[in-house]
Amino acid sequence: MKKLLAGAAIAVLMAASPVVAQTPPNVLVIGQIAEPQTLDPQVSTAANDFRILTNVFEGLVRFAEGTLEVEPALATEWTISDDGLVYTFTLREGVTFHDGTPFNAEAVKFTFDRMLDESHPFYETGPFPLSFNFADVTETTVVDEYTVEFTLGTPFAPFLTNLATNTGVIVSPSAVEEFGDEFGRNPVGTGPFRFEEWASNTRVVVSRNNEYWGDPAGVETVVFRPITDANTRVAEMLSGGIDIMVEVPPDNVAMFADDPTFTVYDAVGPHVWYVMLNAKEGPFADPLVRQAANYAVNKETLVNDVLQGTADVSAGPIPPAFAWAYNDAVEPYPYDPEMAQQLLEESGVEDLAVTFYVTEGGSGMLDPIPMGTAIQADLEAVGFDVTIETYEWNTFLAEVNPGLEGKADMAEMAWMTTDPDTLPFLTLRTAAWPEEGGFNSSYYSNVDVDEMLDQARMETDPEVRAALYRDVQQVVHDDAPWIFVANWKQNAISTANVEGFELQPDFNLTLRNVTKQ
Amino acid sequence: MGGYILKRLAYAVPVIIGLSIIVFGIMAAIPGSTALAILGSFATPENVERVNRELGLDLPIWQQYFVWVGNILQGDFGHSYILRRPVLDEILERFSATLILAGASLILCSIFGILAGVVSAVRQFGWTDRIVTFFVLIGISTPAFWLGLLFILIFAVQLRVLPASGMYAVYGGGDLPDLLRHLILPAVTLAIVATGVIARLTRAAMLEVLRQDYVRTARAKGLDERKVIYRHAFKAALVSIIPVIGIQAGFVMGGAVYIETVFQWPGIGAMLVNAISTRDIILVQGGVLLVATTYVLINLLTDVAQALLDPRLKT
């Protein structure tokens, strides 16, 4: 027995003795929040997948670094017909996919037909949940090798920005033909990195594309590691096991900021965290009560204490990340409990008992339980009687998406979008009430808002569009269909020897400029 | 013996069928769906319907169950809705990781648990007994996930002698020493509670045996004390220790669920947690089937081992 123990002890020591190696130079290890679901860009819906995909694939256009404004990528220029129905793109010549397939108009047509045309031979490789972003495309036409034309059924201004999202990137037709359903595990694009390996639950590896049409990437290899537990992710960062981590828990940001061996990044994102208020029935049917709720909640405390500075106070339904369409003149509701009480008195509503749906966590939901209880406390301080009901995310969506009627008066929600149109269009129009198939689960309705949003969607002049969105922000702010709470600042940490890394407002992880000692 | 084993195996079949029906039923009863997990905020009723149709989830739940059973009988465990890969590939890969982790900690807890229990019993109420009992009680009472985080903090973050998480280094590595380095912390963490339980029960079993007449006889005839303890007493005590180890084998497999999450060990426990939250019924079913079968086999092995040691039990 003693020998056995001694043997075991020696084995343990031998295994433990070499000090754990730092990640090698020119290899970047990224701590991801989960295993990717799929690397098929048209199939995926998850930010976690997009962080990998955006380095392997490219679209006709992309967001210029640090903005949400489109610039040329695989297309060098484009024209839009006066009626806003025909988009013609001139494609970049001499680009090849990582498998050697030439990039041309056929590849563009293949990509969009696969997603939109039910009779396409590879439509079966779906489902393509975000294809509704391109639902207005009636036809994709190959004009010649390097010219492609999209015809829309109705004018749809967000079309161009949607082409810059990960759902709009171009896939290699020959790779889809070869791998079929398995394309999501063997992705082939034109991006600065080529896919190498996906070892389930362990890593996804991509390497520099030496034939890239632009400047070649700064590191040879990027390894994406899924680390689902936030504490473990932090420990890996501290122990040198990863070079960059995203979605740092608010509690840990300060610790990294104090340590010179790490760099902390933050950036605004197109994110809105709000509490929807049931405008159909109950106390919140009265706009005065909804405004009162906005005055009653101390948003500063929420973002500074609960979220520890990882978010900004939100003023309306469109986040400031959409700089071109944002209305600076709309100020957040100040924290003013007396004003809230005054408004409640004015409204004459007496029964202030409300049910509040809170989720345990979910995409973009930040810290929903502490935030929910803080909001509950603030509302109770001015006279509401708030009952919280907590649900796991999937269950929560199943309760909230069909509408709050008969069940609840308020519910937490958060969205991340890439166009200022998306969130108001899906959640604030009368035609987006749940029975119409939209996400307006709290039944807000204002004819002016409906009209402005419909008009903005048809408008191809960006200036006119922006003006419409600014008006929408003011009107919605005053109607207060939601308690406007927070705009999340995405964050990330890197070791000090990582250079050239910046967070992007679309939540993508652009790595082509990153270098590492 | 062969007939006994066959009979026990036959009992397992209805257990597993019943279990699969219960799991299918529970997964169907909880709100939310695979389509919602895929679509998230973008889940309009028409998108949900479309995803359900494309994934074959629009069939009634009992039909889905029979399709699943029919396919299993042909050796096809189906395709995970979320991971989009064959369920069998995923669960076998995950299961082998769990077996390595659970196996290592079972070995650790058996060795140290029995050792501590025997020593404790032999020196009952002495200092050794008290010290061992003290540590054993601390081991039983400490939440394993907390201990895991503490170990990560000490050995990975502060001392930097062991990796914080994962099963292999993501770059380089991949050999046996690499695996052992990654295995130490989770295996030890997982073993600690089980060690305590085994130590306590071994102590009790030994004490009971040591009071028996034949032990007194052995001592009276002048047998070396070590022989008395290991050859006579311990062998007899093993009959009650083995089922405890069997139970602990189940425990370490179950404990693997959260230890795997803390250490990002790519095992079946972590997989099941994810699959449940994404309502990936087919993957949950495949995983549960495998885990249940393992439990049944562990129980069977325990019973067989016991029957071999104590022929009276073979009925």
mmCIF file of N, CA, C and O in Angstrom, chain A residues 306-390:
data_model
loop_
_atom_site.group_PDB
_atom_site.id
_atom_site.type_symbol
_atom_site.label_atom_id
_atom_site.label_comp_id
_atom_site.label_asym_id
_atom_site.label_seq_id
_atom_site.Cartn_x
_atom_site.Cartn_y
_atom_site.Cartn_z
ATOM 1 N N VAL A 306 -25.619 47.837 -9.497
ATOM 2 C CA VAL A 306 -25.903 46.449 -9.877
ATOM 3 C C VAL A 306 -25.005 46.025 -11.040
ATOM 4 O O VAL A 306 -24.392 44.961 -11.018
ATOM 5 N N LEU A 307 -24.890 46.849 -12.051
ATOM 6 C CA LEU A 307 -24.099 46.464 -13.231
ATOM 7 C C LEU A 307 -22.674 47.015 -13.173
ATOM 8 O O LEU A 307 -21.888 46.830 -14.100
ATOM 9 N N GLN A 308 -22.343 47.691 -12.081
ATOM 10 C CA GLN A 308 -20.987 48.175 -11.835
ATOM 11 C C GLN A 308 -20.375 48.910 -13.028
ATOM 12 O O GLN A 308 -19.233 48.668 -13.414
ATOM 13 N N GLY A 309 -21.165 49.796 -13.613
ATOM 14 C CA GLY A 309 -20.627 50.629 -14.681
ATOM 15 C C GLY A 309 -20.492 49.951 -16.027
ATOM 16 O O GLY A 309 -19.918 50.520 -16.951
ATOM 17 N N THR A 310 -21.025 48.728 -16.183
ATOM 18 C CA THR A 310 -20.899 48.052 -17.471
ATOM 19 C C THR A 310 -22.044 48.413 -18.415
ATOM 20 O O THR A 310 -22.207 47.787 -19.455
ATOM 21 N N ALA A 311 -22.863 49.390 -18.046
ATOM 22 C CA ALA A 311 -23.940 49.837 -18.932
ATOM 23 C C ALA A 311 -24.161 51.331 -18.717
ATOM 24 O O ALA A 311 -23.716 51.886 -17.716
ATOM 25 N N ASP A 312 -24.849 51.962 -19.684
ATOM 26 C CA ASP A 312 -25.248 53.360 -19.535
ATOM 27 C C ASP A 312 -26.760 53.416 -19.373
ATOM 28 O O ASP A 312 -27.468 52.503 -19.790
ATOM 29 N N VAL A 313 -27.242 54.521 -18.786
ATOM 30 C CA VAL A 313 -28.685 54.702 -18.648
ATOM 31 C C VAL A 313 -29.288 54.946 -20.030
ATOM 32 O O VAL A 313 -28.752 55.703 -20.833
ATOM 33 N N SER A 314 -30.411 54.273 -20.294
ATOM 34 C CA SER A 314 -31.043 54.377 -21.599
ATOM 35 C C SER A 314 -32.131 55.445 -21.586
ATOM 36 O O SER A 314 -32.801 55.658 -20.580
ATOM 37 N N ALA A 315 -32.284 56.124 -22.731
ATOM 38 C CA ALA A 315 -33.251 57.211 -22.798
ATOM 39 C C ALA A 315 -34.490 56.850 -23.608
ATOM 40 O O ALA A 315 -35.551 57.437 -23.442
ATOM 41 N N GLY A 316 -34.352 55.894 -24.519
ATOM 42 C CA GLY A 316 -35.465 55.577 -25.397
ATOM 43 C C GLY A 316 -35.247 54.259 -26.102
ATOM 44 O O GLY A 316 -34.338 53.506 -25.734
ATOM 45 N N PRO A 317 -36.053 53.976 -27.120
ATOM 46 C CA PRO A 317 -36.008 52.649 -27.738
ATOM 47 C C PRO A 317 -34.844 52.434 -28.702
ATOM 48 O O PRO A 317 -34.632 51.315 -29.146
ATOM 49 N N ILE A 318 -34.127 53.495 -29.070
ATOM 50 C CA ILE A 318 -33.005 53.323 -29.999
ATOM 51 C C ILE A 318 -31.711 53.676 -29.271
ATOM 52 O O ILE A 318 -31.588 54.758 -28.701
ATOM 53 N N PRO A 319 -30.753 52.769 -29.228
ATOM 54 C CA PRO A 319 -29.533 53.014 -28.451
ATOM 55 C C PRO A 319 -28.571 53.975 -29.158
ATOM 56 O O PRO A 319 -28.579 54.066 -30.388
ATOM 57 N N PRO A 320 -27.732 54.677 -28.407
ATOM 58 C CA PRO A 320 -26.812 55.662 -28.990
ATOM 59 C C PRO A 320 -25.777 55.049 -29.929
ATOM 60 O O PRO A 320 -25.136 55.792 -30.679
ATOM 61 N N ALA A 321 -25.610 53.706 -29.898
ATOM 62 C CA ALA A 321 -24.643 53.099 -30.816
ATOM 63 C C ALA A 321 -25.004 53.400 -32.265
ATOM 64 O O ALA A 321 -24.141 53.449 -33.135
ATOM 65 N N PHE A 322 -26.311 53.621 -32.540
ATOM 66 C CA PHE A 322 -26.710 54.017 -33.894
ATOM 67 C C PHE A 322 -26.544 55.528 -34.013
ATOM 68 O O PHE A 322 -27.518 56.276 -34.110
ATOM 69 N N ALA A 323 -25.294 55.956 -33.991
ATOM 70 C CA ALA A 323 -25.011 57.391 -33.915
ATOM 71 C C ALA A 323 -25.756 58.177 -34.993
ATOM 72 O O ALA A 323 -26.273 59.261 -34.732
ATOM 73 N N TRP A 324 -25.846 57.611 -36.214
ATOM 74 C CA TRP A 324 -26.428 58.364 -37.330
ATOM 75 C C TRP A 324 -27.931 58.593 -37.168
ATOM 76 O O TRP A 324 -28.488 59.498 -37.786
ATOM 77 N N ALA A 325 -28.582 57.788 -36.331
ATOM 78 C CA ALA A 325 -30.032 57.906 -36.200
ATOM 79 C C ALA A 325 -30.450 58.263 -34.781
ATOM 80 O O ALA A 325 -31.626 58.265 -34.453
ATOM 81 N N TYR A 326 -29.477 58.568 -33.925
ATOM 82 C CA TYR A 326 -29.778 58.757 -32.512
ATOM 83 C C TYR A 326 -30.183 60.197 -32.216
ATOM 84 O O TYR A 326 -29.633 61.138 -32.786
ATOM 85 N N ASN A 327 -31.131 60.358 -31.337
ATOM 86 C CA ASN A 327 -31.616 61.690 -30.969
ATOM 87 C C ASN A 327 -31.043 62.115 -29.613
ATOM 88 O O ASN A 327 -31.505 61.685 -28.559
ATOM 89 N N ASP A 328 -30.014 62.982 -29.670
ATOM 90 C CA ASP A 328 -29.350 63.441 -28.439
ATOM 91 C C ASP A 328 -30.272 64.245 -27.539
ATOM 92 O O ASP A 328 -30.041 64.359 -26.338
ATOM 93 N N ALA A 329 -31.301 64.837 -28.158
ATOM 94 C CA ALA A 329 -32.156 65.746 -27.397
ATOM 95 C C ALA A 329 -33.050 65.003 -26.405
ATOM 96 O O ALA A 329 -33.581 65.605 -25.482
ATOM 97 N N VAL A 330 -33.232 63.693 -26.624
ATOM 98 C CA VAL A 330 -34.082 62.929 -25.701
ATOM 99 C C VAL A 330 -33.267 62.545 -24.472
ATOM 100 O O VAL A 330 -32.283 61.820 -24.576
ATOM 101 N N GLU A 331 -33.668 63.058 -23.325
ATOM 102 C CA GLU A 331 -32.933 62.772 -22.082
ATOM 103 C C GLU A 331 -33.603 61.612 -21.347
ATOM 104 O O GLU A 331 -34.825 61.477 -21.400
ATOM 105 N N PRO A 332 -32.827 60.799 -20.636
ATOM 106 C CA PRO A 332 -33.460 59.746 -19.834
ATOM 107 C C PRO A 332 -34.391 60.368 -18.788
ATOM 108 O O PRO A 332 -34.161 61.495 -18.339
ATOM 109 N N TYR A 333 -35.440 59.641 -18.415
ATOM 110 C CA TYR A 333 -36.272 60.085 -17.301
ATOM 111 C C TYR A 333 -35.396 60.173 -16.057
ATOM 112 O O TYR A 333 -34.734 59.199 -15.702
ATOM 113 N N PRO A 334 -35.368 61.335 -15.380
ATOM 114 C CA PRO A 334 -34.550 61.410 -14.162
ATOM 115 C C PRO A 334 -35.201 60.602 -13.039
ATOM 116 O O PRO A 334 -36.393 60.308 -13.094
ATOM 117 N N TYR A 335 -34.387 60.261 -12.040
ATOM 118 C CA TYR A 335 -34.921 59.558 -10.872
ATOM 119 C C TYR A 335 -35.611 60.592 -9.999
ATOM 120 O O TYR A 335 -34.970 61.481 -9.446
ATOM 121 N N ASP A 336 -36.939 60.517 -9.898
ATOM 122 C CA ASP A 336 -37.688 61.539 -9.185
ATOM 123 C C ASP A 336 -38.941 60.922 -8.569
ATOM 124 O O ASP A 336 -40.045 61.016 -9.117
ATOM 125 N N PRO A 337 -38.791 60.280 -7.406
ATOM 126 C CA PRO A 337 -39.927 59.564 -6.802
ATOM 127 C C PRO A 337 -41.100 60.498 -6.481
ATOM 128 O O PRO A 337 -42.262 60.061 -6.562
ATOM 129 N N GLU A 338 -40.801 61.766 -6.173
ATOM 130 C CA GLU A 338 -41.908 62.679 -5.858
ATOM 131 C C GLU A 338 -42.752 62.941 -7.091
ATOM 132 O O GLU A 338 -43.987 62.937 -7.046
ATOM 133 N N MET A 339 -42.059 63.168 -8.202
ATOM 134 C CA MET A 339 -42.740 63.342 -9.475
ATOM 135 C C MET A 339 -43.588 62.109 -9.776
ATOM 136 O O MET A 339 -44.738 62.214 -10.228
ATOM 137 N N ALA A 340 -43.031 60.935 -9.495
ATOM 138 C CA ALA A 340 -43.754 59.685 -9.752
ATOM 139 C C ALA A 340 -45.042 59.651 -8.946
ATOM 140 O O ALA A 340 -46.127 59.347 -9.471
ATOM 141 N N GLN A 341 -44.933 60.003 -7.659
ATOM 142 C CA GLN A 341 -46.122 59.979 -6.806
ATOM 143 C C GLN A 341 -47.169 60.985 -7.280
ATOM 144 O O GLN A 341 -48.369 60.699 -7.306
ATOM 145 N N GLN A 342 -46.667 62.148 -7.698
ATOM 146 C CA GLN A 342 -47.563 63.182 -8.199
ATOM 147 C C GLN A 342 -48.334 62.690 -9.430
ATOM 148 O O GLN A 342 -49.551 62.870 -9.531
ATOM 149 N N LEU A 343 -47.589 62.035 -10.345
ATOM 150 C CA LEU A 343 -48.233 61.522 -11.562
ATOM 151 C C LEU A 343 -49.260 60.440 -11.223
ATOM 152 O O LEU A 343 -50.333 60.369 -11.822
ATOM 153 N N LEU A 344 -48.928 59.627 -10.241
ATOM 154 C CA LEU A 344 -49.854 58.562 -9.844
ATOM 155 C C LEU A 344 -51.143 59.163 -9.293
ATOM 156 O O LEU A 344 -52.244 58.702 -9.587
ATOM 157 N N GLU A 345 -50.988 60.219 -8.499
ATOM 158 C CA GLU A 345 -52.159 60.885 -7.945
ATOM 159 C C GLU A 345 -53.023 61.464 -9.059
ATOM 160 O O GLU A 345 -54.239 61.292 -9.101
ATOM 161 N N GLU A 346 -52.316 62.131 -9.983
ATOM 162 C CA GLU A 346 -52.984 62.742 -11.121
ATOM 163 C C GLU A 346 -53.787 61.717 -11.918
ATOM 164 O O GLU A 346 -54.885 61.995 -12.398
ATOM 165 N N SER A 347 -53.206 60.537 -12.071
ATOM 166 C CA SER A 347 -53.860 59.520 -12.893
ATOM 167 C C SER A 347 -55.134 59.003 -12.215
ATOM 168 O O SER A 347 -56.044 58.524 -12.887
ATOM 169 N N GLY A 348 -55.174 59.082 -10.890
ATOM 170 C CA GLY A 348 -56.338 58.596 -10.176
ATOM 171 C C GLY A 348 -56.431 57.075 -10.130
ATOM 172 O O GLY A 348 -57.402 56.514 -9.645
ATOM 173 N N VAL A 349 -55.412 56.373 -10.659
ATOM 174 C CA VAL A 349 -55.437 54.906 -10.606
ATOM 175 C C VAL A 349 -55.171 54.470 -9.175
ATOM 176 O O VAL A 349 -54.224 54.943 -8.533
ATOM 177 N N GLU A 350 -56.046 53.607 -8.638
ATOM 178 C CA GLU A 350 -55.897 53.242 -7.233
ATOM 179 C C GLU A 350 -55.278 51.876 -7.019
ATOM 180 O O GLU A 350 -54.457 51.693 -6.123
ATOM 181 N N ASP A 351 -55.655 50.930 -7.879
ATOM 182 C CA ASP A 351 -55.107 49.578 -7.696
ATOM 183 C C ASP A 351 -53.739 49.497 -8.377
ATOM 184 O O ASP A 351 -53.649 49.421 -9.598
ATOM 185 N N LEU A 352 -52.693 49.536 -7.576
ATOM 186 C CA LEU A 352 -51.347 49.531 -8.145
ATOM 187 C C LEU A 352 -50.640 48.193 -7.938
ATOM 188 O O LEU A 352 -49.420 48.116 -7.914
ATOM 189 N N ALA A 353 -51.438 47.122 -7.766
ATOM 190 C CA ALA A 353 -50.842 45.783 -7.649
ATOM 191 C C ALA A 353 -50.495 45.280 -9.047
ATOM 192 O O ALA A 353 -51.356 45.245 -9.927
ATOM 193 N N VAL A 354 -49.214 44.949 -9.257
ATOM 194 C CA VAL A 354 -48.793 44.493 -10.587
ATOM 195 C C VAL A 354 -47.958 43.222 -10.491
ATOM 196 O O VAL A 354 -47.299 42.961 -9.490
ATOM 197 N N THR A 355 -47.990 42.432 -11.583
ATOM 198 C CA THR A 355 -47.164 41.225 -11.680
ATOM 199 C C THR A 355 -46.021 41.509 -12.649
ATOM 200 O O THR A 355 -46.236 42.046 -13.726
ATOM 201 N N PHE A 356 -44.812 41.128 -12.245
ATOM 202 C CA PHE A 356 -43.595 41.475 -12.975
ATOM 203 C C PHE A 356 -42.872 40.181 -13.346
ATOM 204 O O PHE A 356 -42.452 39.431 -12.479
ATOM 205 N N TYR A 357 -42.757 39.910 -14.665
ATOM 206 C CA TYR A 357 -42.021 38.725 -15.127
ATOM 207 C C TYR A 357 -40.531 39.035 -15.185
ATOM 208 O O TYR A 357 -40.105 39.965 -15.860
ATOM 209 N N VAL A 358 -39.771 38.210 -14.472
ATOM 210 C CA VAL A 358 -38.322 38.373 -14.422
ATOM 211 C C VAL A 358 -37.696 37.073 -14.915
ATOM 212 O O VAL A 358 -38.215 35.993 -14.641
ATOM 213 N N THR A 359 -36.603 37.163 -15.683
ATOM 214 C CA THR A 359 -35.944 35.940 -16.137
ATOM 215 C C THR A 359 -34.684 35.692 -15.318
ATOM 216 O O THR A 359 -34.159 36.604 -14.684
ATOM 217 N N GLU A 360 -34.225 34.440 -15.349
ATOM 218 C CA GLU A 360 -33.018 34.106 -14.584
ATOM 219 C C GLU A 360 -31.759 34.482 -15.339
ATOM 220 O O GLU A 360 -30.675 34.554 -14.777
ATOM 221 N N GLY A 361 -31.893 34.677 -16.641
ATOM 222 C CA GLY A 361 -30.710 34.976 -17.437
ATOM 223 C C GLY A 361 -31.074 34.720 -18.868
ATOM 224 O O GLY A 361 -32.106 34.125 -19.142
ATOM 225 N N GLY A 362 -30.277 35.184 -19.795
ATOM 226 C CA GLY A 362 -30.609 34.984 -21.193
ATOM 227 C C GLY A 362 -29.816 35.959 -22.015
ATOM 228 O O GLY A 362 -29.196 36.875 -21.477
ATOM 229 N N SER A 363 -29.846 35.763 -23.325
ATOM 230 C CA SER A 363 -29.053 36.573 -24.228
ATOM 231 C C SER A 363 -29.287 38.064 -23.998
ATOM 232 O O SER A 363 -30.402 38.547 -24.154
ATOM 233 N N GLY A 364 -28.252 38.789 -23.600
ATOM 234 C CA GLY A 364 -28.341 40.237 -23.423
ATOM 235 C C GLY A 364 -29.083 40.688 -22.190
ATOM 236 O O GLY A 364 -29.311 41.874 -22.001
ATOM 237 N N MET A 365 -29.491 39.739 -21.309
ATOM 238 C CA MET A 365 -30.324 40.104 -20.169
ATOM 239 C C MET A 365 -29.505 40.617 -18.978
ATOM 240 O O MET A 365 -30.061 40.976 -17.947
ATOM 241 N N LEU A 366 -28.170 40.623 -19.105
ATOM 242 C CA LEU A 366 -27.297 41.144 -18.047
ATOM 243 C C LEU A 366 -27.553 40.435 -16.729
ATOM 244 O O LEU A 366 -27.469 39.218 -16.663
ATOM 245 N N ASP A 367 -27.924 41.172 -15.680
ATOM 246 C CA ASP A 367 -28.075 40.578 -14.357
ATOM 247 C C ASP A 367 -29.554 40.658 -13.963
ATOM 248 O O ASP A 367 -29.919 41.435 -13.082
ATOM 249 N N PRO A 368 -30.429 39.889 -14.619
ATOM 250 C CA PRO A 368 -31.866 40.198 -14.559
ATOM 251 C C PRO A 368 -32.509 40.064 -13.180
ATOM 252 O O PRO A 368 -33.449 40.818 -12.894
ATOM 253 N N ILE A 369 -32.034 39.175 -12.326
ATOM 254 C CA ILE A 369 -32.712 39.022 -11.033
ATOM 255 C C ILE A 369 -32.415 40.199 -10.100
ATOM 256 O O ILE A 369 -33.340 40.837 -9.593
ATOM 257 N N PRO A 370 -31.117 40.542 -9.886
ATOM 258 C CA PRO A 370 -30.858 41.745 -9.059
ATOM 259 C C PRO A 370 -31.490 43.005 -9.659
ATOM 260 O O PRO A 370 -32.001 43.853 -8.917
ATOM 261 N N MET A 371 -31.494 43.117 -10.970
ATOM 262 C CA MET A 371 -32.088 44.302 -11.595
ATOM 263 C C MET A 371 -33.597 44.306 -11.346
ATOM 264 O O MET A 371 -34.181 45.349 -11.011
ATOM 265 N N GLY A 372 -34.210 43.143 -11.479
ATOM 266 C CA GLY A 372 -35.652 43.037 -11.258
ATOM 267 C C GLY A 372 -36.037 43.396 -9.830
ATOM 268 O O GLY A 372 -37.004 44.142 -9.598
ATOM 269 N N THR A 373 -35.265 42.918 -8.861
ATOM 270 C CA THR A 373 -35.619 43.202 -7.464
ATOM 271 C C THR A 373 -35.369 44.670 -7.132
ATOM 272 O O THR A 373 -36.128 45.267 -6.372
ATOM 273 N N ALA A 374 -34.330 45.272 -7.730
ATOM 274 C CA ALA A 374 -34.092 46.708 -7.493
ATOM 275 C C ALA A 374 -35.245 47.527 -8.052
ATOM 276 O O ALA A 374 -35.715 48.485 -7.416
ATOM 277 N N ILE A 375 -35.717 47.151 -9.234
ATOM 278 C CA ILE A 375 -36.838 47.868 -9.847
ATOM 279 C C ILE A 375 -38.098 47.688 -8.994
ATOM 280 O O ILE A 375 -38.848 48.641 -8.737
ATOM 281 N N GLN A 376 -38.288 46.470 -8.514
ATOM 282 C CA GLN A 376 -39.431 46.196 -7.619
ATOM 283 C C GLN A 376 -39.405 47.118 -6.408
ATOM 284 O O GLN A 376 -40.408 47.759 -6.060
ATOM 285 N N ALA A 377 -38.219 47.237 -5.788
ATOM 286 C CA ALA A 377 -38.106 48.060 -4.580
ATOM 287 C C ALA A 377 -38.416 49.526 -4.880
ATOM 288 O O ALA A 377 -39.142 50.186 -4.132
ATOM 289 N N ASP A 378 -37.875 50.031 -6.018
ATOM 290 C CA ASP A 378 -38.124 51.422 -6.377
ATOM 291 C C ASP A 378 -39.605 51.683 -6.637
ATOM 292 O O ASP A 378 -40.150 52.721 -6.241
ATOM 293 N N LEU A 379 -40.261 50.740 -7.308
ATOM 294 C CA LEU A 379 -41.680 50.927 -7.618
ATOM 295 C C LEU A 379 -42.518 50.870 -6.344
ATOM 296 O O LEU A 379 -43.481 51.614 -6.178
ATOM 297 N N GLU A 380 -42.140 49.965 -5.437
ATOM 298 C CA GLU A 380 -42.914 49.849 -4.198
ATOM 299 C C GLU A 380 -42.766 51.113 -3.353
ATOM 300 O O GLU A 380 -43.693 51.507 -2.637
ATOM 301 N N ALA A 381 -41.598 51.763 -3.478
ATOM 302 C CA ALA A 381 -41.362 52.975 -2.691
ATOM 303 C C ALA A 381 -42.335 54.096 -3.059
ATOM 304 O O ALA A 381 -42.598 54.985 -2.254
ATOM 305 N N VAL A 382 -42.879 54.078 -4.289
ATOM 306 C CA VAL A 382 -43.821 55.136 -4.661
ATOM 307 C C VAL A 382 -45.273 54.658 -4.618
ATOM 308 O O VAL A 382 -46.176 55.384 -5.022
ATOM 309 N N GLY A 383 -45.501 53.413 -4.157
ATOM 310 C CA GLY A 383 -46.883 52.989 -3.957
ATOM 311 C C GLY A 383 -47.342 51.785 -4.766
ATOM 312 O O GLY A 383 -48.447 51.293 -4.580
ATOM 313 N N PHE A 384 -46.494 51.283 -5.695
ATOM 314 C CA PHE A 384 -46.876 50.059 -6.412
ATOM 315 C C PHE A 384 -46.756 48.870 -5.466
ATOM 316 O O PHE A 384 -46.021 48.905 -4.477
ATOM 317 N N ASP A 385 -47.497 47.801 -5.806
ATOM 318 C CA ASP A 385 -47.349 46.555 -5.065
ATOM 319 C C ASP A 385 -46.924 45.515 -6.102
ATOM 320 O O ASP A 385 -47.742 45.029 -6.880
ATOM 321 N N VAL A 386 -45.616 45.219 -6.153
ATOM 322 C CA VAL A 386 -45.063 44.427 -7.249
ATOM 323 C C VAL A 386 -44.827 42.985 -6.831
ATOM 324 O O VAL A 386 -44.118 42.724 -5.865
ATOM 325 N N THR A 387 -45.425 42.051 -7.569
ATOM 326 C CA THR A 387 -45.155 40.629 -7.345
ATOM 327 C C THR A 387 -44.274 40.129 -8.476
ATOM 328 O O THR A 387 -44.627 40.244 -9.653
ATOM 329 N N ILE A 388 -43.099 39.582 -8.115
ATOM 330 C CA ILE A 388 -42.181 39.077 -9.143
ATOM 331 C C ILE A 388 -42.458 37.607 -9.407
ATOM 332 O O ILE A 388 -42.673 36.830 -8.482
ATOM 333 N N GLU A 389 -42.484 37.246 -10.691
ATOM 334 C CA GLU A 389 -42.500 35.826 -11.051
ATOM 335 C C GLU A 389 -41.264 35.565 -11.894
ATOM 336 O O GLU A 389 -41.042 36.232 -12.898
ATOM 337 N N THR A 390 -40.461 34.597 -11.468
ATOM 338 C CA THR A 390 -39.180 34.359 -12.128
ATOM 339 C C THR A 390 -39.241 33.109 -13.016
ATOM 340 O O THR A 390 -39.782 32.085 -12.601
#
